[in-house]
PDB file of C-alpha atoms in Angstrom:
ATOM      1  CA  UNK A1437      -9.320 165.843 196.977  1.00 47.00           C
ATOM      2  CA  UNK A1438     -12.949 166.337 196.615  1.00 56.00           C
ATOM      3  CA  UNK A1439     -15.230 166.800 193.629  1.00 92.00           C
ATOM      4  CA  UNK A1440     -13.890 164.236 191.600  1.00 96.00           C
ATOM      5  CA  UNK A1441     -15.004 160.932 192.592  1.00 96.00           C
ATOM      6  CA  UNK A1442     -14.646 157.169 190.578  1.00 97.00           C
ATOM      7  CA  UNK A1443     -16.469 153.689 192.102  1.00 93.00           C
ATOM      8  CA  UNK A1444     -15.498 151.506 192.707  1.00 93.00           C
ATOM      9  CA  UNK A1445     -12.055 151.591 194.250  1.00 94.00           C
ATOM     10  CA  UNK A1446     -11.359 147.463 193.412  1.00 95.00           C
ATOM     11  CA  UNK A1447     -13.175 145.674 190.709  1.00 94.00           C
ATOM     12  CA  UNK A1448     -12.951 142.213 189.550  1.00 93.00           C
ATOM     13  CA  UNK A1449     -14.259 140.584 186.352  1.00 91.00           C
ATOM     14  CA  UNK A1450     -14.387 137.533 184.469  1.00 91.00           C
ATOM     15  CA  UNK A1451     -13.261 137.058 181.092  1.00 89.00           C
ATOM     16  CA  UNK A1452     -15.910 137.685 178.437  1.00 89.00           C
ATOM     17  CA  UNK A1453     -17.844 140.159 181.060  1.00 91.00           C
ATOM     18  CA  UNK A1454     -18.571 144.156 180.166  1.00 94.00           C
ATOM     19  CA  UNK A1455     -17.888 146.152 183.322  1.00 95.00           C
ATOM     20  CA  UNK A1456     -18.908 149.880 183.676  1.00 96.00           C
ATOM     21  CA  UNK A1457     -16.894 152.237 185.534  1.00 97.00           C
ATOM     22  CA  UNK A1458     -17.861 155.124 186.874  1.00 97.00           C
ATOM     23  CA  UNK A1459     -16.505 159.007 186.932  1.00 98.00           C
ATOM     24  CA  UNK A1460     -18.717 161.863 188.351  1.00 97.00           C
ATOM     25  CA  UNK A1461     -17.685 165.242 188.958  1.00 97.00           C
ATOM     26  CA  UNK A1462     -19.053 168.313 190.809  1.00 96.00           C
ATOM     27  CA  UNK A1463     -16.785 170.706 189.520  1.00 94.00           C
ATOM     28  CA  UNK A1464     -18.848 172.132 186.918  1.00 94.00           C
ATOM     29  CA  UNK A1465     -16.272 171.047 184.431  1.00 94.00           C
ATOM     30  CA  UNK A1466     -16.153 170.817 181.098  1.00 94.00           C
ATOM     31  CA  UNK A1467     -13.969 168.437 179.382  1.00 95.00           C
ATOM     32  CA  UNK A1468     -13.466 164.858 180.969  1.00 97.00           C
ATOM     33  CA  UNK A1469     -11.172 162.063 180.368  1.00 97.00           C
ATOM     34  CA  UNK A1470      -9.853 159.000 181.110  1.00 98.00           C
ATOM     35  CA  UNK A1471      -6.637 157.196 180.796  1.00 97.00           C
ATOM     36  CA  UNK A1472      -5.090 154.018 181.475  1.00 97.00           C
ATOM     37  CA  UNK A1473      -2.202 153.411 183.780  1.00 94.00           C
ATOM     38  CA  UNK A1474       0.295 150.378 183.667  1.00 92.00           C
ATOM     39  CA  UNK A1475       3.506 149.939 185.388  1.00 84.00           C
ATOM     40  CA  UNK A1476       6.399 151.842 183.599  1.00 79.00           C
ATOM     41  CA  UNK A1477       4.213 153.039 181.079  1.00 81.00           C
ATOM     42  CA  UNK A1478       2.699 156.493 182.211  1.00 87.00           C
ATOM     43  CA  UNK A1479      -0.590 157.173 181.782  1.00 94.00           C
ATOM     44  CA  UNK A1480      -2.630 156.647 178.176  1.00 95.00           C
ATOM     45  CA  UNK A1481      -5.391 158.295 177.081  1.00 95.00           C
ATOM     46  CA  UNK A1482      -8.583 156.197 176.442  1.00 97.00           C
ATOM     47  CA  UNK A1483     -11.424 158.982 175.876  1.00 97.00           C
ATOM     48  CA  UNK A1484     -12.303 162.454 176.088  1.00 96.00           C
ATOM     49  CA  UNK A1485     -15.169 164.578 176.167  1.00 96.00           C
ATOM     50  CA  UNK A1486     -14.890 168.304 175.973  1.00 93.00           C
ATOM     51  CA  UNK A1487     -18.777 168.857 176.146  1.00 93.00           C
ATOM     52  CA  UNK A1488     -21.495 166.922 176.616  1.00 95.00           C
ATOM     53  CA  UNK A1489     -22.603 164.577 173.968  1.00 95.00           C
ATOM     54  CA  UNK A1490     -19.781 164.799 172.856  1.00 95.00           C
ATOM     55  CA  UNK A1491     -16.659 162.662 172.744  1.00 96.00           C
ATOM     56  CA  UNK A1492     -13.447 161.855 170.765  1.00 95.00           C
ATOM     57  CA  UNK A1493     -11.073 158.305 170.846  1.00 95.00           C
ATOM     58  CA  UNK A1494      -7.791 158.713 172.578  1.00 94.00           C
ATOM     59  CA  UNK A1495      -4.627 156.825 171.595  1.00 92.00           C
ATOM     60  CA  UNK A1496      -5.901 153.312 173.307  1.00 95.00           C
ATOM     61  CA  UNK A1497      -9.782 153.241 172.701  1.00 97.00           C
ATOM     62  CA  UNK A1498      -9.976 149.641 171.035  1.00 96.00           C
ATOM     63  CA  UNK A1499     -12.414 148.018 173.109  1.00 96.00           C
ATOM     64  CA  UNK A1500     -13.308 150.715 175.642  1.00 97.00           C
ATOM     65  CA  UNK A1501     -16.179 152.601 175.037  1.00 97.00           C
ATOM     66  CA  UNK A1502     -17.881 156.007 176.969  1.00 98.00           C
ATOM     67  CA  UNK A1503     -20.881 157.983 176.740  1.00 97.00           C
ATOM     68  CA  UNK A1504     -21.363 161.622 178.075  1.00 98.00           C
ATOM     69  CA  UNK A1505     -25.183 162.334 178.676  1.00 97.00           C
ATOM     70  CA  UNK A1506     -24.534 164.489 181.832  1.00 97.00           C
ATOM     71  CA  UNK A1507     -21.845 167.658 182.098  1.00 96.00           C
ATOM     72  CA  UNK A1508     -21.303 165.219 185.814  1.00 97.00           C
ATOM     73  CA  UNK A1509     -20.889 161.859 184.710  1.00 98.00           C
ATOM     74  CA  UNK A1510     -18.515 160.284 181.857  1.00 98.00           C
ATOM     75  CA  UNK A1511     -18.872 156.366 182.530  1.00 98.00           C
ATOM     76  CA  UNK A1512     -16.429 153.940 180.835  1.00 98.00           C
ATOM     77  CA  UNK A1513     -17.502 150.695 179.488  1.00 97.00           C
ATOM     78  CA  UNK A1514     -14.473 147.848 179.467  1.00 96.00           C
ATOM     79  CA  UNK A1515     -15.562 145.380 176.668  1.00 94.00           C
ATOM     80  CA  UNK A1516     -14.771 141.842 176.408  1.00 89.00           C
ATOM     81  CA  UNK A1517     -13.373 143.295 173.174  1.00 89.00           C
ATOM     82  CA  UNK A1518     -10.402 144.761 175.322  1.00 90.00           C
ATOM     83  CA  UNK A1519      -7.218 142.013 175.279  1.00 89.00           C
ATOM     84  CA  UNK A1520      -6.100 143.336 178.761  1.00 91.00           C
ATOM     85  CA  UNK A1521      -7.694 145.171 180.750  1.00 94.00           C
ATOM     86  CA  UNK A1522      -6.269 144.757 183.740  1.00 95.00           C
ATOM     87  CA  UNK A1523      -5.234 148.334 184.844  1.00 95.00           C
ATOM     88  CA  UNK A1524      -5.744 150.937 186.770  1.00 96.00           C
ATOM     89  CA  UNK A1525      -8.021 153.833 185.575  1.00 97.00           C
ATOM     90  CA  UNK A1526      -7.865 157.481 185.806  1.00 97.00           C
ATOM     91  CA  UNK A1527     -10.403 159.506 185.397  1.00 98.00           C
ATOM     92  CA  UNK A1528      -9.982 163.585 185.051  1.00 97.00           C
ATOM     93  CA  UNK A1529     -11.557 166.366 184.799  1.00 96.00           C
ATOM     94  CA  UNK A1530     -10.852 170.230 183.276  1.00 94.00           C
ATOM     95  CA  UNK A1531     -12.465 173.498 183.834  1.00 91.00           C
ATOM     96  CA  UNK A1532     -12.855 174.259 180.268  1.00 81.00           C
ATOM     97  CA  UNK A1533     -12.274 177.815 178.592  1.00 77.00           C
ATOM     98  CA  UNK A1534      -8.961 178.334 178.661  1.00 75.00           C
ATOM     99  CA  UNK A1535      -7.981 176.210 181.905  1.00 79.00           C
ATOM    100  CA  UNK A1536      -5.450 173.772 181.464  1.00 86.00           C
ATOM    101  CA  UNK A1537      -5.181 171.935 184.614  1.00 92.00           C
ATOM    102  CA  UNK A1538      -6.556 168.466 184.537  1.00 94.00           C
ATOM    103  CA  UNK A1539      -8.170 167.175 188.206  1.00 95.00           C
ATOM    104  CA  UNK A1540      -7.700 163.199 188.552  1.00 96.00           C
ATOM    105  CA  UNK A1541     -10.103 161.047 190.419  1.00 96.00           C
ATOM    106  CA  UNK A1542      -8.776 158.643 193.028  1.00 95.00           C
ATOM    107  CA  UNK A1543      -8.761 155.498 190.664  1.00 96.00           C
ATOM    108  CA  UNK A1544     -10.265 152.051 190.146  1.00 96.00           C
ATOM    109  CA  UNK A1545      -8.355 149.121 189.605  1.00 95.00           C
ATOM    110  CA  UNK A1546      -9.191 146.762 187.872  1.00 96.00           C
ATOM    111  CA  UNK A1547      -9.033 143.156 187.781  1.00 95.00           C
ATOM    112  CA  UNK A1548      -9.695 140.119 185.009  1.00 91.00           C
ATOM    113  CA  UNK A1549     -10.147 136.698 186.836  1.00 87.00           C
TER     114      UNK A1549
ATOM    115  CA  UNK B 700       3.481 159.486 166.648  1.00 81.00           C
ATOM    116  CA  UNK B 701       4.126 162.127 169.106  1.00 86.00           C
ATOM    117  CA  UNK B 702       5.926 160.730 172.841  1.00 92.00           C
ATOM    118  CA  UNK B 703       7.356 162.219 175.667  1.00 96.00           C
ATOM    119  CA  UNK B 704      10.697 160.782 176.824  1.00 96.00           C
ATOM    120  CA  UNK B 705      11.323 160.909 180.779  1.00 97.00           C
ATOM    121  CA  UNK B 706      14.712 160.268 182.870  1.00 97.00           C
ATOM    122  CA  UNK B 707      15.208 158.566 184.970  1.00 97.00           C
ATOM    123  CA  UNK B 708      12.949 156.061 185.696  1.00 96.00           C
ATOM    124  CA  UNK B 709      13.962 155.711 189.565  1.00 97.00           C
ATOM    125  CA  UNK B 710      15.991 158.291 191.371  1.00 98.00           C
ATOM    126  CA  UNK B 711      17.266 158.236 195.042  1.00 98.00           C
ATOM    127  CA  UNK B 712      18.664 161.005 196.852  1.00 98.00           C
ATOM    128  CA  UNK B 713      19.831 162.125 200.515  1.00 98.00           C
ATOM    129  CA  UNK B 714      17.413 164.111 202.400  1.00 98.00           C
ATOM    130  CA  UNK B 715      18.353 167.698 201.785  1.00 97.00           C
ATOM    131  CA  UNK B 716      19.504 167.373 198.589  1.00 98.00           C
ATOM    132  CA  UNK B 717      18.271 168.304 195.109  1.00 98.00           C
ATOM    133  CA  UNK B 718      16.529 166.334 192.865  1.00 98.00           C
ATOM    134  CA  UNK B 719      16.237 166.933 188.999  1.00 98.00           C
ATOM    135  CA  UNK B 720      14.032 164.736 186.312  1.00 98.00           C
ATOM    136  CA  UNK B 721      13.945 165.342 182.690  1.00 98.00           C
ATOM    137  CA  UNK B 722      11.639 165.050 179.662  1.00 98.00           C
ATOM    138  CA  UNK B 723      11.971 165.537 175.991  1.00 98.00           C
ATOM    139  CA  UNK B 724       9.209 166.338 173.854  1.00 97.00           C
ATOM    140  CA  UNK B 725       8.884 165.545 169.971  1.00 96.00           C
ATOM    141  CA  UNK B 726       5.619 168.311 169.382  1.00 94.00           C
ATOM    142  CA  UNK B 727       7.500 171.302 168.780  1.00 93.00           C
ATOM    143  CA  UNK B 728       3.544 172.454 168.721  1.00 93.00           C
ATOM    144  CA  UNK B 729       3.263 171.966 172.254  1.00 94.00           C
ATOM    145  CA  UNK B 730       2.433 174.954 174.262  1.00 92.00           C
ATOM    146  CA  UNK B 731       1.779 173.852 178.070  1.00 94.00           C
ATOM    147  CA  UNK B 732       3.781 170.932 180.172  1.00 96.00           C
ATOM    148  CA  UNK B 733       2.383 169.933 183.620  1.00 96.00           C
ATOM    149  CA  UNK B 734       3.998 167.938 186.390  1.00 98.00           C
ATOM    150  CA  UNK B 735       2.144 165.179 188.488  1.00 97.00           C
ATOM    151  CA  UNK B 736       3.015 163.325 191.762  1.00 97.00           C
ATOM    152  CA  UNK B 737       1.324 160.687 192.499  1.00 95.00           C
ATOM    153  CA  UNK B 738       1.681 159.570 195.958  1.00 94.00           C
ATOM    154  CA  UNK B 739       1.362 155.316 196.466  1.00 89.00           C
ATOM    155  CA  UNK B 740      -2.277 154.585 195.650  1.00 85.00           C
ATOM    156  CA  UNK B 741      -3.575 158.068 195.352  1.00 89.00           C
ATOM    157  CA  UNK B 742      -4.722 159.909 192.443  1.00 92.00           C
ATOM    158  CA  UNK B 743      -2.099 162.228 190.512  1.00 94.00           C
ATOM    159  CA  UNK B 744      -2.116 165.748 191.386  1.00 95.00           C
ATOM    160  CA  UNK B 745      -0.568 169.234 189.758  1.00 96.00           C
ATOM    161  CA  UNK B 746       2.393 170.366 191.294  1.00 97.00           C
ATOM    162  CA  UNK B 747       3.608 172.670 189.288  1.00 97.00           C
ATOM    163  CA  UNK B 748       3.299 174.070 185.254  1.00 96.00           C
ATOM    164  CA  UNK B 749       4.654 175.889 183.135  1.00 95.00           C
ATOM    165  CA  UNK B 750       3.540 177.079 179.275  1.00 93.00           C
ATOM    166  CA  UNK B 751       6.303 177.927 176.045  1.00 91.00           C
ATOM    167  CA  UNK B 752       6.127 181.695 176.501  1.00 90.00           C
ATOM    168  CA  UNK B 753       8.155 181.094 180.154  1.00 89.00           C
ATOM    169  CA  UNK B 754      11.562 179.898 180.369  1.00 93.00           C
ATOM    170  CA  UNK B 755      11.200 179.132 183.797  1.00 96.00           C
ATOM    171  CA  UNK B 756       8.823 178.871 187.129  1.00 96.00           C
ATOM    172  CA  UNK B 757      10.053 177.968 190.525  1.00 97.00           C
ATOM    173  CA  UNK B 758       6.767 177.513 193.901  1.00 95.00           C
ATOM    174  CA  UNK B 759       9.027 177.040 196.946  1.00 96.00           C
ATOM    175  CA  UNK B 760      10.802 174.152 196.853  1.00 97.00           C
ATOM    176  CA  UNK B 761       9.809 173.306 193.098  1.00 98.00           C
ATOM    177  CA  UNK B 762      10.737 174.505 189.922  1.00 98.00           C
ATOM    178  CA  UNK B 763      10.565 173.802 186.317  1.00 98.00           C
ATOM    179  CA  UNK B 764      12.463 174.902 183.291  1.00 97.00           C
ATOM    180  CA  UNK B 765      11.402 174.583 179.863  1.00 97.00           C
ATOM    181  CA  UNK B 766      13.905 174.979 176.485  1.00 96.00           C
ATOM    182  CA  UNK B 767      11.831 174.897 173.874  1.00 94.00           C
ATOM    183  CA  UNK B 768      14.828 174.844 171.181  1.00 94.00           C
ATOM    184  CA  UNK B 769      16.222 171.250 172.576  1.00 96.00           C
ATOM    185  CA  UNK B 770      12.421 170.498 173.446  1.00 96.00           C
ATOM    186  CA  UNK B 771      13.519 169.347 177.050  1.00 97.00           C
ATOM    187  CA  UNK B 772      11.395 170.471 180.281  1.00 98.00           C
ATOM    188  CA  UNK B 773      13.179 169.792 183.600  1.00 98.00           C
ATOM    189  CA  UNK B 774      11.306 169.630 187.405  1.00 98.00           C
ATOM    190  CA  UNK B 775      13.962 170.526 190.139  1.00 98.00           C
ATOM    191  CA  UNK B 776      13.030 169.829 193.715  1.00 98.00           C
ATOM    192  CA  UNK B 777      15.331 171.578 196.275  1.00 98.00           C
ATOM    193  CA  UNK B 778      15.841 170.541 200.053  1.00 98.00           C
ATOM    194  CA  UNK B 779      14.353 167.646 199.248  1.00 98.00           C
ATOM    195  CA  UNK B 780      12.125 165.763 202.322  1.00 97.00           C
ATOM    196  CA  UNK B 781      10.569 162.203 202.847  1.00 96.00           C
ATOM    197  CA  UNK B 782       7.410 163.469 202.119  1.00 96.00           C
ATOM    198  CA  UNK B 783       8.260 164.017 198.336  1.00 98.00           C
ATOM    199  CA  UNK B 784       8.782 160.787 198.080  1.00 97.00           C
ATOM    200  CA  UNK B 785       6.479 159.434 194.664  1.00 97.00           C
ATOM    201  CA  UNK B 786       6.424 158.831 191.273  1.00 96.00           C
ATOM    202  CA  UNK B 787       6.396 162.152 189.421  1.00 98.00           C
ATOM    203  CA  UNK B 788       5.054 162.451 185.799  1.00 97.00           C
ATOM    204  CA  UNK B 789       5.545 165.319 183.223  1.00 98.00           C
ATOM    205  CA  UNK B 790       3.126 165.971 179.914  1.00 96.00           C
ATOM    206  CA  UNK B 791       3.068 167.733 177.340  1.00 95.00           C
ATOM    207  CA  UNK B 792      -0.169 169.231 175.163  1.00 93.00           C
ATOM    208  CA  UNK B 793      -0.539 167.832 171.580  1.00 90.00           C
ATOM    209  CA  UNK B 794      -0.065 170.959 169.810  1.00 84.00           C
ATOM    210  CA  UNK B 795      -2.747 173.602 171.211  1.00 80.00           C
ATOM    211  CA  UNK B 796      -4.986 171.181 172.401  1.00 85.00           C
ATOM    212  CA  UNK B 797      -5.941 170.322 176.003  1.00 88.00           C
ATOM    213  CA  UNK B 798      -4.587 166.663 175.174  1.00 91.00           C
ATOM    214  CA  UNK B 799      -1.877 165.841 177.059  1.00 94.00           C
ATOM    215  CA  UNK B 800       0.647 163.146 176.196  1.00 94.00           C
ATOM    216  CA  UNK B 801       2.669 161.724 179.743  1.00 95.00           C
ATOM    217  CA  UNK B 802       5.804 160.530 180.312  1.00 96.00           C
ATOM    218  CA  UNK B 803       6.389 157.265 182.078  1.00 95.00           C
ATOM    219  CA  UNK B 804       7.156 158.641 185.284  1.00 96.00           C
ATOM    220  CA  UNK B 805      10.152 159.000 187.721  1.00 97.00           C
ATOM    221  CA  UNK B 806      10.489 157.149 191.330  1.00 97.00           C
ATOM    222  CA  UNK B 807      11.897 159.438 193.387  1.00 98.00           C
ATOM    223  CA  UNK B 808      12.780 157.988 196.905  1.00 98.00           C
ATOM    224  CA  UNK B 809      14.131 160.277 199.395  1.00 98.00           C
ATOM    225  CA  UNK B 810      16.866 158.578 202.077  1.00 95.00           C
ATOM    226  CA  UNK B 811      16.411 159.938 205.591  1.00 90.00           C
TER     227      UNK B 811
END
């Protein structure tokens, strides 16, 4: 389970607040991601970065935003732009090259008081 | 745009016997289709893959088939156990890219 790690586990924030979440990986991977997961809906991709300083919009980016200034680290910013953000968010991580297997994090969820 | 369709939602089974969950995909560009399990509260992990130039890959217990003509993948779980009890989730890639568009997941509950 290692290598992939995401703080913090529970988070809780009032309406109107930015919260940063946080995804760092000692994998020496490349590309990193991060999706959104709601009951009976899967998971949804938010971001992705396949190098650093680098990074594209998924399918659900409105209010979310993500910077990638480190190969480790690929923090996601919840705006008070985002109508509902209570979720819980995945964070992954892939080799690069021609590796396909994405590596998840263990998850934060995510609360709005 | 593109989706992937997954059946059934929940699925319960007697220990010991086989379990089977499908998913259709619409990207007749997609070349590689993953399966997750995600145990309660834990993080999604790989159990098993399989890319368009296989028809088929069994580990163990655990296979999956893929028909790329109908565009349906299938995981089949064999002597099934209480332990793979979880929500399972298949993807597919978005063409040739290493983005991967999931299905909504199956609950699979095994009955001891």
């Amino acid at each position: 389970d290692g290598g992939i790690t995401q703080s913090p586990k529970y988070l809780f924030r009032k309406e109107g607040q930015n919260v940063t979440l946080s995804c760092e990986q000692n994998l020496n991977h490349d590309a990193m991601y991060w999706y959104r997961q709601d009951p009976g809906q899967g998971l949804r991709l938010i971001y992705y970065s396949q190098i650093v300083n680098d990074f594209q919009k998924g399918d659900i980016a409105e209010g979310y935003s993500v910077s990638r200034e480190k190969k480790e680290s690929f923090p996601l910013t919840v705006t008070s732009a985002q109508k509902n953000p209570t979720a819980f968010y995945l964070c992954a991580s892939r080799m690069g090259g021609g590796g396909n297997e994405q590596f998840f994090g263990p998850g934060t969820r995510l609360t709005v008081l | 745009g593109e989706n992937v369709e997954q059946h059934p939602s929940t699925l319960s089974v007697q220990e010991g016997d086989s379990a089977v969950i499908k998913c259709t995909y619409s990207d007749s560009a997609s070349n590689y289709f993953p399966w997750y399990k995600q145990e309660l509260g834990k993080r999604p992990q790989l159990i098993i893959d399989i890319r368009s130039n296989v028809g088929e890959k069994k580990d163990q217990r655990i296979a999956v088939t893929l028909n790329k003509t109908a565009k349906h993948f299938s995981l089949h779980i064999t002597e099934t156990q209480p332990e793979d009890s979880a929500v399972y989730f298949c993807a597919a890639s978005l063409g040739g890219t290493y983005k991967y568009i999931f299905g909504t997941g199956t609950r699979l509950k095994v009955l001891a």
